[in-house]
PDB file of C-alpha atoms in Angstrom:
ATOM      1  CA  UNK A  59       0.000   0.000   0.000  1.00 67.00           C
ATOM      2  CA  UNK A  60       1.242   3.463  -0.850  1.00 76.00           C
ATOM      3  CA  UNK A  61       2.648   5.412   2.094  1.00 88.00           C
ATOM      4  CA  UNK A  62       0.700   8.673   1.999  1.00 95.00           C
ATOM      5  CA  UNK A  63       1.672  10.012   5.434  1.00 97.00           C
ATOM      6  CA  UNK A  64       4.443  12.580   5.902  1.00 97.00           C
ATOM      7  CA  UNK A  65       5.833  12.727   9.420  1.00 97.00           C
ATOM      8  CA  UNK A  66       6.929  15.974  11.011  1.00 97.00           C
ATOM      9  CA  UNK A  67      10.496  15.321  12.072  1.00 94.00           C
ATOM     10  CA  UNK A  68      10.862  14.573  15.757  1.00 94.00           C
ATOM     11  CA  UNK A  69       8.366  14.970  18.572  1.00 97.00           C
ATOM     12  CA  UNK A  70       6.175  18.055  18.952  1.00 98.00           C
ATOM     13  CA  UNK A  71       5.370  17.602  22.629  1.00 98.00           C
ATOM     14  CA  UNK A  72       7.207  15.902  25.483  1.00 97.00           C
ATOM     15  CA  UNK A  73       7.479  15.983  29.286  1.00 97.00           C
ATOM     16  CA  UNK A  74      10.107  18.701  28.893  1.00 97.00           C
ATOM     17  CA  UNK A  75       7.353  21.086  27.743  1.00 97.00           C
ATOM     18  CA  UNK A  76       5.478  20.820  31.036  1.00 98.00           C
ATOM     19  CA  UNK A  77       6.193  23.299  33.889  1.00 98.00           C
ATOM     20  CA  UNK A  78       4.957  20.937  36.632  1.00 98.00           C
ATOM     21  CA  UNK A  79       5.592  17.288  37.562  1.00 97.00           C
ATOM     22  CA  UNK A  80       5.648  15.252  34.361  1.00 97.00           C
ATOM     23  CA  UNK A  81       7.077  11.906  33.319  1.00 97.00           C
ATOM     24  CA  UNK A  82       4.931  10.920  30.305  1.00 98.00           C
ATOM     25  CA  UNK A  83       2.896  13.210  28.015  1.00 98.00           C
ATOM     26  CA  UNK A  84       0.792  11.448  25.407  1.00 98.00           C
ATOM     27  CA  UNK A  85      -2.683  10.649  24.005  1.00 98.00           C
ATOM     28  CA  UNK A  86      -3.457  14.334  23.531  1.00 98.00           C
ATOM     29  CA  UNK A  87      -6.646  15.900  22.207  1.00 98.00           C
ATOM     30  CA  UNK A  88      -6.052  18.732  19.728  1.00 98.00           C
ATOM     31  CA  UNK A  89      -8.565  21.079  18.118  1.00 98.00           C
ATOM     32  CA  UNK A  90      -8.169  24.094  15.870  1.00 96.00           C
ATOM     33  CA  UNK A  91     -10.110  27.324  16.331  1.00 88.00           C
ATOM     34  CA  UNK A  92      -9.666  29.781  13.501  1.00 81.00           C
ATOM     35  CA  UNK A  93      -6.731  29.774  11.111  1.00 76.00           C
ATOM     36  CA  UNK A  94      -3.910  29.903  13.671  1.00 78.00           C
ATOM     37  CA  UNK A  95      -5.199  28.798  17.038  1.00 93.00           C
ATOM     38  CA  UNK A  96      -4.533  25.234  18.131  1.00 97.00           C
ATOM     39  CA  UNK A  97      -5.450  23.977  21.586  1.00 98.00           C
ATOM     40  CA  UNK A  98      -4.247  20.739  23.195  1.00 98.00           C
ATOM     41  CA  UNK A  99      -5.452  18.845  26.236  1.00 98.00           C
ATOM     42  CA  UNK A 100      -2.828  16.226  27.011  1.00 98.00           C
ATOM     43  CA  UNK A 101      -2.492  13.263  29.330  1.00 98.00           C
ATOM     44  CA  UNK A 102       0.232  13.877  31.899  1.00 98.00           C
ATOM     45  CA  UNK A 103       1.469  10.924  33.957  1.00 98.00           C
ATOM     46  CA  UNK A 104       3.714  11.512  36.940  1.00 97.00           C
ATOM     47  CA  UNK A 105       4.990   9.771  40.029  1.00 95.00           C
ATOM     48  CA  UNK A 106       2.943   9.558  43.188  1.00 92.00           C
ATOM     49  CA  UNK A 107       4.650  12.156  45.417  1.00 88.00           C
ATOM     50  CA  UNK A 108       7.540  10.660  47.344  1.00 88.00           C
ATOM     51  CA  UNK A 109       7.569   7.445  45.304  1.00 92.00           C
ATOM     52  CA  UNK A 110       8.508   6.039  41.905  1.00 89.00           C
ATOM     53  CA  UNK A 111       4.942   4.780  41.479  1.00 91.00           C
ATOM     54  CA  UNK A 112       3.719   6.017  38.076  1.00 91.00           C
ATOM     55  CA  UNK A 113       0.018   6.027  38.938  1.00 90.00           C
ATOM     56  CA  UNK A 114      -0.903   9.727  39.082  1.00 96.00           C
ATOM     57  CA  UNK A 115      -2.404  11.435  36.059  1.00 98.00           C
ATOM     58  CA  UNK A 116      -3.766  14.876  35.331  1.00 98.00           C
ATOM     59  CA  UNK A 117      -4.812  16.615  32.134  1.00 98.00           C
ATOM     60  CA  UNK A 118      -2.797  19.612  30.971  1.00 98.00           C
ATOM     61  CA  UNK A 119      -3.670  22.460  28.624  1.00 98.00           C
ATOM     62  CA  UNK A 120      -1.438  23.984  25.941  1.00 98.00           C
ATOM     63  CA  UNK A 121      -1.815  26.377  23.016  1.00 97.00           C
ATOM     64  CA  UNK A 122      -0.012  26.850  19.709  1.00 97.00           C
ATOM     65  CA  UNK A 123      -0.085  29.142  16.690  1.00 96.00           C
ATOM     66  CA  UNK A 124       1.228  26.537  14.262  1.00 96.00           C
ATOM     67  CA  UNK A 125       0.342  23.184  15.832  1.00 97.00           C
ATOM     68  CA  UNK A 126       4.025  22.374  16.370  1.00 97.00           C
ATOM     69  CA  UNK A 127       5.414  24.603  19.134  1.00 97.00           C
ATOM     70  CA  UNK A 128       3.318  24.620  22.302  1.00 98.00           C
ATOM     71  CA  UNK A 129       2.996  26.838  25.364  1.00 97.00           C
ATOM     72  CA  UNK A 130       1.664  24.985  28.401  1.00 98.00           C
ATOM     73  CA  UNK A 131      -0.515  26.639  31.010  1.00 98.00           C
ATOM     74  CA  UNK A 132       1.185  26.951  34.408  1.00 97.00           C
ATOM     75  CA  UNK A 133      -1.203  24.637  36.245  1.00 97.00           C
ATOM     76  CA  UNK A 134      -2.894  21.347  35.263  1.00 98.00           C
ATOM     77  CA  UNK A 135      -6.371  21.656  33.797  1.00 97.00           C
ATOM     78  CA  UNK A 136      -8.080  18.711  35.473  1.00 96.00           C
ATOM     79  CA  UNK A 137      -7.449  15.813  37.817  1.00 97.00           C
ATOM     80  CA  UNK A 138     -10.249  13.469  38.838  1.00 97.00           C
ATOM     81  CA  UNK A 139      -9.590  11.588  42.084  1.00 96.00           C
ATOM     82  CA  UNK A 140     -12.180  10.365  44.576  1.00 96.00           C
ATOM     83  CA  UNK A 141     -12.447   7.444  46.962  1.00 96.00           C
ATOM     84  CA  UNK A 142     -13.758   5.405  44.002  1.00 97.00           C
ATOM     85  CA  UNK A 143     -11.969   7.005  41.022  1.00 97.00           C
ATOM     86  CA  UNK A 144      -8.189   6.757  40.676  1.00 96.00           C
ATOM     87  CA  UNK A 145      -7.699   8.991  37.634  1.00 97.00           C
ATOM     88  CA  UNK A 146      -9.041  10.389  34.364  1.00 98.00           C
ATOM     89  CA  UNK A 147      -6.891  10.162  31.229  1.00 98.00           C
ATOM     90  CA  UNK A 148      -6.754   9.870  27.417  1.00 98.00           C
ATOM     91  CA  UNK A 149      -8.744  13.020  26.538  1.00 98.00           C
ATOM     92  CA  UNK A 150     -10.578  13.642  23.262  1.00 98.00           C
ATOM     93  CA  UNK A 151     -12.234  16.973  22.385  1.00 98.00           C
ATOM     94  CA  UNK A 152     -15.109  17.457  19.972  1.00 98.00           C
ATOM     95  CA  UNK A 153     -16.889  20.736  19.189  1.00 98.00           C
ATOM     96  CA  UNK A 154     -20.622  20.322  18.525  1.00 98.00           C
ATOM     97  CA  UNK A 155     -22.770  23.364  17.749  1.00 97.00           C
ATOM     98  CA  UNK A 156     -20.125  25.633  19.275  1.00 96.00           C
ATOM     99  CA  UNK A 157     -19.812  23.682  22.546  1.00 98.00           C
ATOM    100  CA  UNK A 158     -16.678  21.740  23.472  1.00 98.00           C
ATOM    101  CA  UNK A 159     -17.088  18.250  24.899  1.00 98.00           C
ATOM    102  CA  UNK A 160     -14.291  16.302  26.541  1.00 98.00           C
ATOM    103  CA  UNK A 161     -14.266  12.515  26.452  1.00 98.00           C
ATOM    104  CA  UNK A 162     -11.919  10.735  28.815  1.00 98.00           C
ATOM    105  CA  UNK A 163     -11.175   7.328  30.266  1.00 98.00           C
ATOM    106  CA  UNK A 164     -11.465   6.581  33.979  1.00 98.00           C
ATOM    107  CA  UNK A 165      -9.725   4.034  36.164  1.00 97.00           C
ATOM    108  CA  UNK A 166     -12.016   3.259  39.088  1.00 97.00           C
ATOM    109  CA  UNK A 167     -12.502   0.570  41.699  1.00 97.00           C
ATOM    110  CA  UNK A 168     -15.136  -0.886  39.360  1.00 96.00           C
ATOM    111  CA  UNK A 169     -12.893  -1.124  36.307  1.00 95.00           C
ATOM    112  CA  UNK A 170     -12.312   1.034  33.238  1.00 96.00           C
ATOM    113  CA  UNK A 171     -15.048   3.545  32.424  1.00 98.00           C
ATOM    114  CA  UNK A 172     -15.606   6.384  29.982  1.00 98.00           C
ATOM    115  CA  UNK A 173     -16.745   9.891  30.823  1.00 98.00           C
ATOM    116  CA  UNK A 174     -17.971  12.925  28.928  1.00 98.00           C
ATOM    117  CA  UNK A 175     -17.737  16.488  30.261  1.00 98.00           C
ATOM    118  CA  UNK A 176     -18.820  19.848  28.901  1.00 98.00           C
ATOM    119  CA  UNK A 177     -16.064  22.457  28.691  1.00 98.00           C
ATOM    120  CA  UNK A 178     -16.369  26.224  29.009  1.00 97.00           C
ATOM    121  CA  UNK A 179     -14.897  28.538  26.377  1.00 95.00           C
ATOM    122  CA  UNK A 180     -11.715  28.775  28.471  1.00 94.00           C
ATOM    123  CA  UNK A 181     -11.449  24.963  28.637  1.00 96.00           C
ATOM    124  CA  UNK A 182     -12.589  24.568  32.233  1.00 96.00           C
ATOM    125  CA  UNK A 183     -14.692  21.504  33.066  1.00 97.00           C
ATOM    126  CA  UNK A 184     -18.211  22.896  33.515  1.00 96.00           C
ATOM    127  CA  UNK A 185     -19.958  19.623  34.222  1.00 97.00           C
ATOM    128  CA  UNK A 186     -19.360  15.889  33.944  1.00 98.00           C
ATOM    129  CA  UNK A 187     -22.394  14.784  31.946  1.00 98.00           C
ATOM    130  CA  UNK A 188     -22.093  11.020  31.991  1.00 98.00           C
ATOM    131  CA  UNK A 189     -19.900   8.140  33.138  1.00 98.00           C
ATOM    132  CA  UNK A 190     -20.338   4.735  31.538  1.00 98.00           C
ATOM    133  CA  UNK A 191     -20.657   1.366  33.153  1.00 96.00           C
ATOM    134  CA  UNK A 192     -17.490  -0.787  33.171  1.00 96.00           C
ATOM    135  CA  UNK A 193     -15.740  -1.809  31.039  1.00 94.00           C
ATOM    136  CA  UNK A 194     -15.737   0.778  28.267  1.00 97.00           C
ATOM    137  CA  UNK A 195     -13.308   3.386  26.983  1.00 95.00           C
ATOM    138  CA  UNK A 196     -11.777   5.102  23.902  1.00 97.00           C
ATOM    139  CA  UNK A 197     -14.899   7.230  23.452  1.00 98.00           C
ATOM    140  CA  UNK A 198     -14.889   9.691  20.548  1.00 98.00           C
ATOM    141  CA  UNK A 199     -17.829  11.912  19.635  1.00 98.00           C
ATOM    142  CA  UNK A 200     -18.970  12.721  16.119  1.00 98.00           C
ATOM    143  CA  UNK A 201     -18.805  16.511  15.548  1.00 98.00           C
ATOM    144  CA  UNK A 202     -22.514  16.906  14.803  1.00 98.00           C
ATOM    145  CA  UNK A 203     -25.807  15.251  15.588  1.00 98.00           C
ATOM    146  CA  UNK A 204     -26.804  12.480  13.201  1.00 98.00           C
ATOM    147  CA  UNK A 205     -30.530  11.953  12.696  1.00 97.00           C
ATOM    148  CA  UNK A 206     -31.154  14.169  15.703  1.00 98.00           C
ATOM    149  CA  UNK A 207     -28.908  12.206  18.090  1.00 98.00           C
ATOM    150  CA  UNK A 208     -25.454  12.621  19.539  1.00 98.00           C
ATOM    151  CA  UNK A 209     -23.285   9.706  18.420  1.00 98.00           C
ATOM    152  CA  UNK A 210     -20.055   8.307  19.779  1.00 98.00           C
ATOM    153  CA  UNK A 211     -17.617   5.564  18.939  1.00 98.00           C
ATOM    154  CA  UNK A 212     -16.422   3.441  21.857  1.00 98.00           C
ATOM    155  CA  UNK A 213     -14.592   0.240  22.727  1.00 97.00           C
ATOM    156  CA  UNK A 214     -16.224  -2.066  25.278  1.00 96.00           C
ATOM    157  CA  UNK A 215     -13.827  -4.514  26.901  1.00 93.00           C
ATOM    158  CA  UNK A 216     -15.834  -7.630  27.826  1.00 89.00           C
ATOM    159  CA  UNK A 217     -13.857 -10.093  29.914  1.00 81.00           C
ATOM    160  CA  UNK A 218     -16.046 -12.991  28.779  1.00 78.00           C
ATOM    161  CA  UNK A 219     -16.422 -12.311  25.068  1.00 72.00           C
ATOM    162  CA  UNK A 220     -17.191 -14.523  22.106  1.00 68.00           C
ATOM    163  CA  UNK A 221     -13.479 -15.257  21.727  1.00 64.00           C
ATOM    164  CA  UNK A 222     -13.185 -16.888  25.136  1.00 62.00           C
ATOM    165  CA  UNK A 223     -12.377 -15.756  28.640  1.00 54.00           C
ATOM    166  CA  UNK A 224      -9.707 -13.076  29.000  1.00 58.00           C
ATOM    167  CA  UNK A 225      -8.960 -12.833  25.269  1.00 76.00           C
ATOM    168  CA  UNK A 226      -8.230  -9.285  24.084  1.00 87.00           C
ATOM    169  CA  UNK A 227     -10.299  -9.342  20.891  1.00 90.00           C
ATOM    170  CA  UNK A 228     -12.182  -6.085  21.450  1.00 94.00           C
ATOM    171  CA  UNK A 229     -14.181  -4.320  18.734  1.00 96.00           C
ATOM    172  CA  UNK A 230     -15.278  -0.778  17.832  1.00 98.00           C
ATOM    173  CA  UNK A 231     -18.882  -0.002  18.763  1.00 98.00           C
ATOM    174  CA  UNK A 232     -21.211   2.950  18.317  1.00 98.00           C
ATOM    175  CA  UNK A 233     -23.961   4.286  20.576  1.00 98.00           C
ATOM    176  CA  UNK A 234     -26.255   7.326  20.520  1.00 98.00           C
ATOM    177  CA  UNK A 235     -27.876   9.751  22.932  1.00 98.00           C
ATOM    178  CA  UNK A 236     -30.669  12.349  22.858  1.00 98.00           C
ATOM    179  CA  UNK A 237     -28.990  14.550  25.484  1.00 98.00           C
ATOM    180  CA  UNK A 238     -25.294  13.551  25.907  1.00 98.00           C
ATOM    181  CA  UNK A 239     -26.288  11.939  29.228  1.00 98.00           C
ATOM    182  CA  UNK A 240     -28.250   8.770  28.421  1.00 98.00           C
ATOM    183  CA  UNK A 241     -26.622   6.435  25.915  1.00 98.00           C
ATOM    184  CA  UNK A 242     -27.952   3.349  24.161  1.00 98.00           C
ATOM    185  CA  UNK A 243     -28.891   1.681  20.863  1.00 98.00           C
ATOM    186  CA  UNK A 244     -25.377   0.241  20.730  1.00 98.00           C
ATOM    187  CA  UNK A 245     -24.125  -1.391  17.529  1.00 97.00           C
ATOM    188  CA  UNK A 246     -20.894  -3.032  16.448  1.00 98.00           C
ATOM    189  CA  UNK A 247     -19.164  -0.967  13.768  1.00 98.00           C
ATOM    190  CA  UNK A 248     -15.862  -2.750  13.095  1.00 98.00           C
ATOM    191  CA  UNK A 249     -14.860  -6.151  14.460  1.00 96.00           C
ATOM    192  CA  UNK A 250     -11.293  -6.949  15.423  1.00 94.00           C
ATOM    193  CA  UNK A 251     -11.272 -10.029  13.182  1.00 93.00           C
ATOM    194  CA  UNK A 252     -12.062  -7.846  10.163  1.00 95.00           C
ATOM    195  CA  UNK A 253      -8.813  -5.891  10.500  1.00 97.00           C
ATOM    196  CA  UNK A 254      -6.208  -7.836   8.588  1.00 94.00           C
ATOM    197  CA  UNK A 255      -3.192  -6.239  10.291  1.00 96.00           C
ATOM    198  CA  UNK A 256      -4.350  -6.951  13.844  1.00 95.00           C
ATOM    199  CA  UNK A 257      -4.546 -10.200  15.802  1.00 93.00           C
ATOM    200  CA  UNK A 258      -5.658  -8.495  18.995  1.00 93.00           C
ATOM    201  CA  UNK A 259      -7.888  -5.562  19.985  1.00 95.00           C
ATOM    202  CA  UNK A 260      -8.857  -2.474  18.024  1.00 97.00           C
ATOM    203  CA  UNK A 261     -10.438   0.759  19.195  1.00 98.00           C
ATOM    204  CA  UNK A 262     -11.379   4.325  18.239  1.00 98.00           C
ATOM    205  CA  UNK A 263      -8.638   6.906  18.107  1.00 97.00           C
ATOM    206  CA  UNK A 264      -9.463  10.484  17.195  1.00 97.00           C
ATOM    207  CA  UNK A 265     -12.964  11.922  16.787  1.00 98.00           C
ATOM    208  CA  UNK A 266     -14.260  11.419  13.227  1.00 98.00           C
ATOM    209  CA  UNK A 267     -13.982  14.167  10.630  1.00 98.00           C
ATOM    210  CA  UNK A 268     -16.698  14.797   8.055  1.00 98.00           C
ATOM    211  CA  UNK A 269     -15.857  14.590   4.361  1.00 97.00           C
ATOM    212  CA  UNK A 270     -18.019  14.526   1.251  1.00 97.00           C
ATOM    213  CA  UNK A 271     -17.251  10.802   0.944  1.00 97.00           C
ATOM    214  CA  UNK A 272     -18.161   9.848   4.518  1.00 98.00           C
ATOM    215  CA  UNK A 273     -16.949  10.026   8.107  1.00 98.00           C
ATOM    216  CA  UNK A 274     -13.182   9.545   8.172  1.00 98.00           C
ATOM    217  CA  UNK A 275     -12.082   7.659  11.287  1.00 98.00           C
ATOM    218  CA  UNK A 276      -8.570   6.774  12.378  1.00 98.00           C
ATOM    219  CA  UNK A 277      -8.338   3.929  14.854  1.00 98.00           C
ATOM    220  CA  UNK A 278      -5.701   1.947  16.698  1.00 98.00           C
ATOM    221  CA  UNK A 279      -5.042  -1.705  15.976  1.00 98.00           C
ATOM    222  CA  UNK A 280      -2.893  -4.045  18.024  1.00 97.00           C
ATOM    223  CA  UNK A 281      -0.904  -7.100  17.034  1.00 95.00           C
ATOM    224  CA  UNK A 282       0.529  -9.283  19.755  1.00 93.00           C
ATOM    225  CA  UNK A 283       3.679 -11.361  19.397  1.00 93.00           C
ATOM    226  CA  UNK A 284       4.656 -13.362  22.531  1.00 90.00           C
ATOM    227  CA  UNK A 285       8.240 -13.595  21.274  1.00 91.00           C
ATOM    228  CA  UNK A 286       8.745  -9.869  21.851  1.00 92.00           C
ATOM    229  CA  UNK A 287      10.628  -9.267  25.064  1.00 88.00           C
ATOM    230  CA  UNK A 288      11.595  -6.151  26.985  1.00 91.00           C
ATOM    231  CA  UNK A 289      10.569  -3.230  24.789  1.00 90.00           C
ATOM    232  CA  UNK A 290      10.367  -0.200  27.036  1.00 92.00           C
ATOM    233  CA  UNK A 291      10.309   0.391  30.769  1.00 91.00           C
ATOM    234  CA  UNK A 292       8.405  -2.765  31.613  1.00 88.00           C
ATOM    235  CA  UNK A 293       9.947  -6.218  31.832  1.00 89.00           C
ATOM    236  CA  UNK A 294       7.985  -7.391  28.823  1.00 90.00           C
ATOM    237  CA  UNK A 295       5.928  -5.625  26.149  1.00 92.00           C
ATOM    238  CA  UNK A 296       4.697  -7.956  23.416  1.00 94.00           C
ATOM    239  CA  UNK A 297       2.283  -5.654  21.576  1.00 95.00           C
ATOM    240  CA  UNK A 298       2.617  -3.348  18.598  1.00 97.00           C
ATOM    241  CA  UNK A 299       0.116  -0.516  18.103  1.00 98.00           C
ATOM    242  CA  UNK A 300      -0.500   0.689  14.564  1.00 98.00           C
ATOM    243  CA  UNK A 301      -2.885   3.263  13.073  1.00 98.00           C
ATOM    244  CA  UNK A 302      -5.720   2.200  10.785  1.00 98.00           C
ATOM    245  CA  UNK A 303      -8.307   4.223   8.909  1.00 98.00           C
ATOM    246  CA  UNK A 304     -11.874   3.632   7.770  1.00 98.00           C
ATOM    247  CA  UNK A 305     -14.703   5.520   6.090  1.00 98.00           C
ATOM    248  CA  UNK A 306     -18.258   5.411   7.497  1.00 98.00           C
ATOM    249  CA  UNK A 307     -21.598   6.323   5.943  1.00 98.00           C
ATOM    250  CA  UNK A 308     -22.662   9.923   6.647  1.00 98.00           C
ATOM    251  CA  UNK A 309     -26.278   9.080   7.446  1.00 98.00           C
ATOM    252  CA  UNK A 310     -25.690   5.773   9.223  1.00 98.00           C
ATOM    253  CA  UNK A 311     -22.146   5.606  10.623  1.00 98.00           C
ATOM    254  CA  UNK A 312     -22.660   1.998  11.693  1.00 97.00           C
ATOM    255  CA  UNK A 313     -22.254   1.198   7.968  1.00 98.00           C
ATOM    256  CA  UNK A 314     -18.680   0.904   6.716  1.00 98.00           C
ATOM    257  CA  UNK A 315     -17.883   2.272   3.286  1.00 98.00           C
ATOM    258  CA  UNK A 316     -14.327   1.015   3.364  1.00 97.00           C
ATOM    259  CA  UNK A 317     -11.356   0.102   5.549  1.00 98.00           C
ATOM    260  CA  UNK A 318      -7.729   0.431   4.449  1.00 97.00           C
ATOM    261  CA  UNK A 319      -6.314  -3.080   4.095  1.00 96.00           C
ATOM    262  CA  UNK A 320      -2.977  -2.134   5.645  1.00 96.00           C
ATOM    263  CA  UNK A 321      -2.002   0.235   8.445  1.00 97.00           C
ATOM    264  CA  UNK A 322      -1.962   3.919   7.681  1.00 97.00           C
ATOM    265  CA  UNK A 323       1.096   4.187   9.956  1.00 98.00           C
ATOM    266  CA  UNK A 324       3.347   1.739  11.802  1.00 98.00           C
ATOM    267  CA  UNK A 325       6.191   2.416  14.256  1.00 97.00           C
ATOM    268  CA  UNK A 326       9.203   3.219  12.095  1.00 96.00           C
ATOM    269  CA  UNK A 327      11.359   6.044  13.432  1.00 96.00           C
ATOM    270  CA  UNK A 328      13.873   5.818  16.263  1.00 94.00           C
ATOM    271  CA  UNK A 329      11.684   7.781  18.693  1.00 93.00           C
ATOM    272  CA  UNK A 330       8.810   5.388  17.941  1.00 96.00           C
ATOM    273  CA  UNK A 331      10.876   2.226  18.340  1.00 95.00           C
ATOM    274  CA  UNK A 332      13.165   3.125  21.258  1.00 93.00           C
ATOM    275  CA  UNK A 333      13.294   5.337  24.308  1.00 91.00           C
ATOM    276  CA  UNK A 334       9.607   5.284  25.188  1.00 94.00           C
ATOM    277  CA  UNK A 335       7.631   3.902  28.094  1.00 95.00           C
ATOM    278  CA  UNK A 336       6.161   1.242  25.814  1.00 95.00           C
ATOM    279  CA  UNK A 337       7.992   1.170  22.517  1.00 95.00           C
ATOM    280  CA  UNK A 338       6.547   0.067  19.194  1.00 96.00           C
ATOM    281  CA  UNK A 339       3.269   1.847  19.947  1.00 97.00           C
ATOM    282  CA  UNK A 340       1.466   4.527  17.928  1.00 98.00           C
ATOM    283  CA  UNK A 341      -1.866   5.861  19.126  1.00 98.00           C
ATOM    284  CA  UNK A 342      -3.899   8.405  17.113  1.00 97.00           C
ATOM    285  CA  UNK A 343      -5.257  11.147  19.352  1.00 93.00           C
ATOM    286  CA  UNK A 344      -6.656  13.853  17.073  1.00 98.00           C
ATOM    287  CA  UNK A 345      -7.311  14.617  13.427  1.00 98.00           C
ATOM    288  CA  UNK A 346      -7.621  18.102  11.980  1.00 97.00           C
ATOM    289  CA  UNK A 347      -8.772  18.883   8.456  1.00 96.00           C
ATOM    290  CA  UNK A 348      -6.768  21.929   7.432  1.00 94.00           C
ATOM    291  CA  UNK A 349      -7.954  24.566   4.967  1.00 90.00           C
ATOM    292  CA  UNK A 350      -5.986  23.042   2.068  1.00 94.00           C
ATOM    293  CA  UNK A 351      -7.611  19.603   2.566  1.00 95.00           C
ATOM    294  CA  UNK A 352      -4.583  18.295   4.384  1.00 97.00           C
ATOM    295  CA  UNK A 353      -5.379  15.894   7.203  1.00 98.00           C
ATOM    296  CA  UNK A 354      -3.142  16.397  10.233  1.00 98.00           C
ATOM    297  CA  UNK A 355      -2.981  13.482  12.645  1.00 98.00           C
ATOM    298  CA  UNK A 356      -1.629  13.873  16.164  1.00 98.00           C
ATOM    299  CA  UNK A 357      -0.473  10.584  17.621  1.00 98.00           C
ATOM    300  CA  UNK A 358       1.442   9.255  20.603  1.00 98.00           C
ATOM    301  CA  UNK A 359       4.747   7.457  20.271  1.00 97.00           C
ATOM    302  CA  UNK A 360       5.895   4.989  22.891  1.00 96.00           C
ATOM    303  CA  UNK A 361       3.262   6.175  25.404  1.00 96.00           C
ATOM    304  CA  UNK A 362       5.619   9.085  26.050  1.00 96.00           C
ATOM    305  CA  UNK A 363       5.562  11.734  23.322  1.00 96.00           C
ATOM    306  CA  UNK A 364       3.160  13.446  20.936  1.00 98.00           C
ATOM    307  CA  UNK A 365       4.024  13.523  17.243  1.00 98.00           C
ATOM    308  CA  UNK A 366       2.225  14.650  14.101  1.00 98.00           C
ATOM    309  CA  UNK A 367       1.971  13.601  10.466  1.00 98.00           C
ATOM    310  CA  UNK A 368       0.016  14.860   7.454  1.00 98.00           C
ATOM    311  CA  UNK A 369      -1.510  13.534   4.249  1.00 98.00           C
ATOM    312  CA  UNK A 370      -3.843  14.722   1.543  1.00 97.00           C
ATOM    313  CA  UNK A 371      -7.485  13.977   2.312  1.00 98.00           C
ATOM    314  CA  UNK A 372      -8.100  12.465  -1.117  1.00 97.00           C
ATOM    315  CA  UNK A 373      -5.247  10.000  -0.652  1.00 97.00           C
ATOM    316  CA  UNK A 374      -6.542   8.733   2.701  1.00 98.00           C
ATOM    317  CA  UNK A 375     -10.078   8.396   1.356  1.00 97.00           C
ATOM    318  CA  UNK A 376      -8.727   6.500  -1.649  1.00 97.00           C
ATOM    319  CA  UNK A 377      -6.948   4.073   0.679  1.00 97.00           C
ATOM    320  CA  UNK A 378     -10.227   3.401   2.488  1.00 97.00           C
ATOM    321  CA  UNK A 379     -11.963   2.710  -0.818  1.00 95.00           C
ATOM    322  CA  UNK A 380      -9.172   0.481  -2.108  1.00 91.00           C
ATOM    323  CA  UNK A 381      -8.433   2.910  -4.945  1.00 89.00           C
ATOM    324  CA  UNK A 382      -4.811   3.587  -4.028  1.00 79.00           C
ATOM    325  CA  UNK A 383      -2.489   0.597  -4.056  1.00 64.00           C
TER     326      UNK A 383
END
């Protein structure tokens, strides 16, 4: 398959950008407001004070005029910790009818959950609107109502699935809501077994972008190889995360128009293959359709940095339709 993506050289965001405690900065939501006004909400992992226990997470806020150089606000934006909730992480931002909504994952005593909050114009969390039942995450909202309903992509994580107990074959689902609070009418959109370059789980990445050909969705896909050994900070990391792309019907996004047969991106560069917390891992966080019909993808490398790459919209759509070999 033709390689249509052009990487920006090096990382565009790292722990060194952050003026407070920071060890890992990744899985960042990015939106663009106007011609030269990018905003990022990033996941910031840091050590529990007084320990080397990497279990604390907050969400930080940064701004940029070109989407490459970022100025971080002096204090974290948001940290969710209660007697039942350990942390909120992996933000995604979608603007719907002028209102910003923040999707995020939650680690709680009950398992992994997904939340949606409404943001104010200055990116403060106005209200947490909904928190899902366990186990669900990777939520990404469509940027407009479809047939009068809010719609989101998500990735349930059933322990006892059709593949057998404790098998990580998780699929991409879709659900809808009349009010951003109550969600239902869930449908499977893309099954893990239908992604030829994955033998493990898949899940939504960035919020979809609307094109004349359909909803363009980048997703993450995982292949697992038990022969892989130490590949990062942990004793063993056997997975590889790649980026896939699909095109969904505008009126019924549970219908797939096409899925690229090969990954849109795989770990290739030195900062994607070495030096990270978990190497060999790309995770798409945000997509922006620029004025010249260039698609900019922000993605994490090694669960440690944020990088970006671009491609022409027509080329990515052609890959989804099987028109570009």
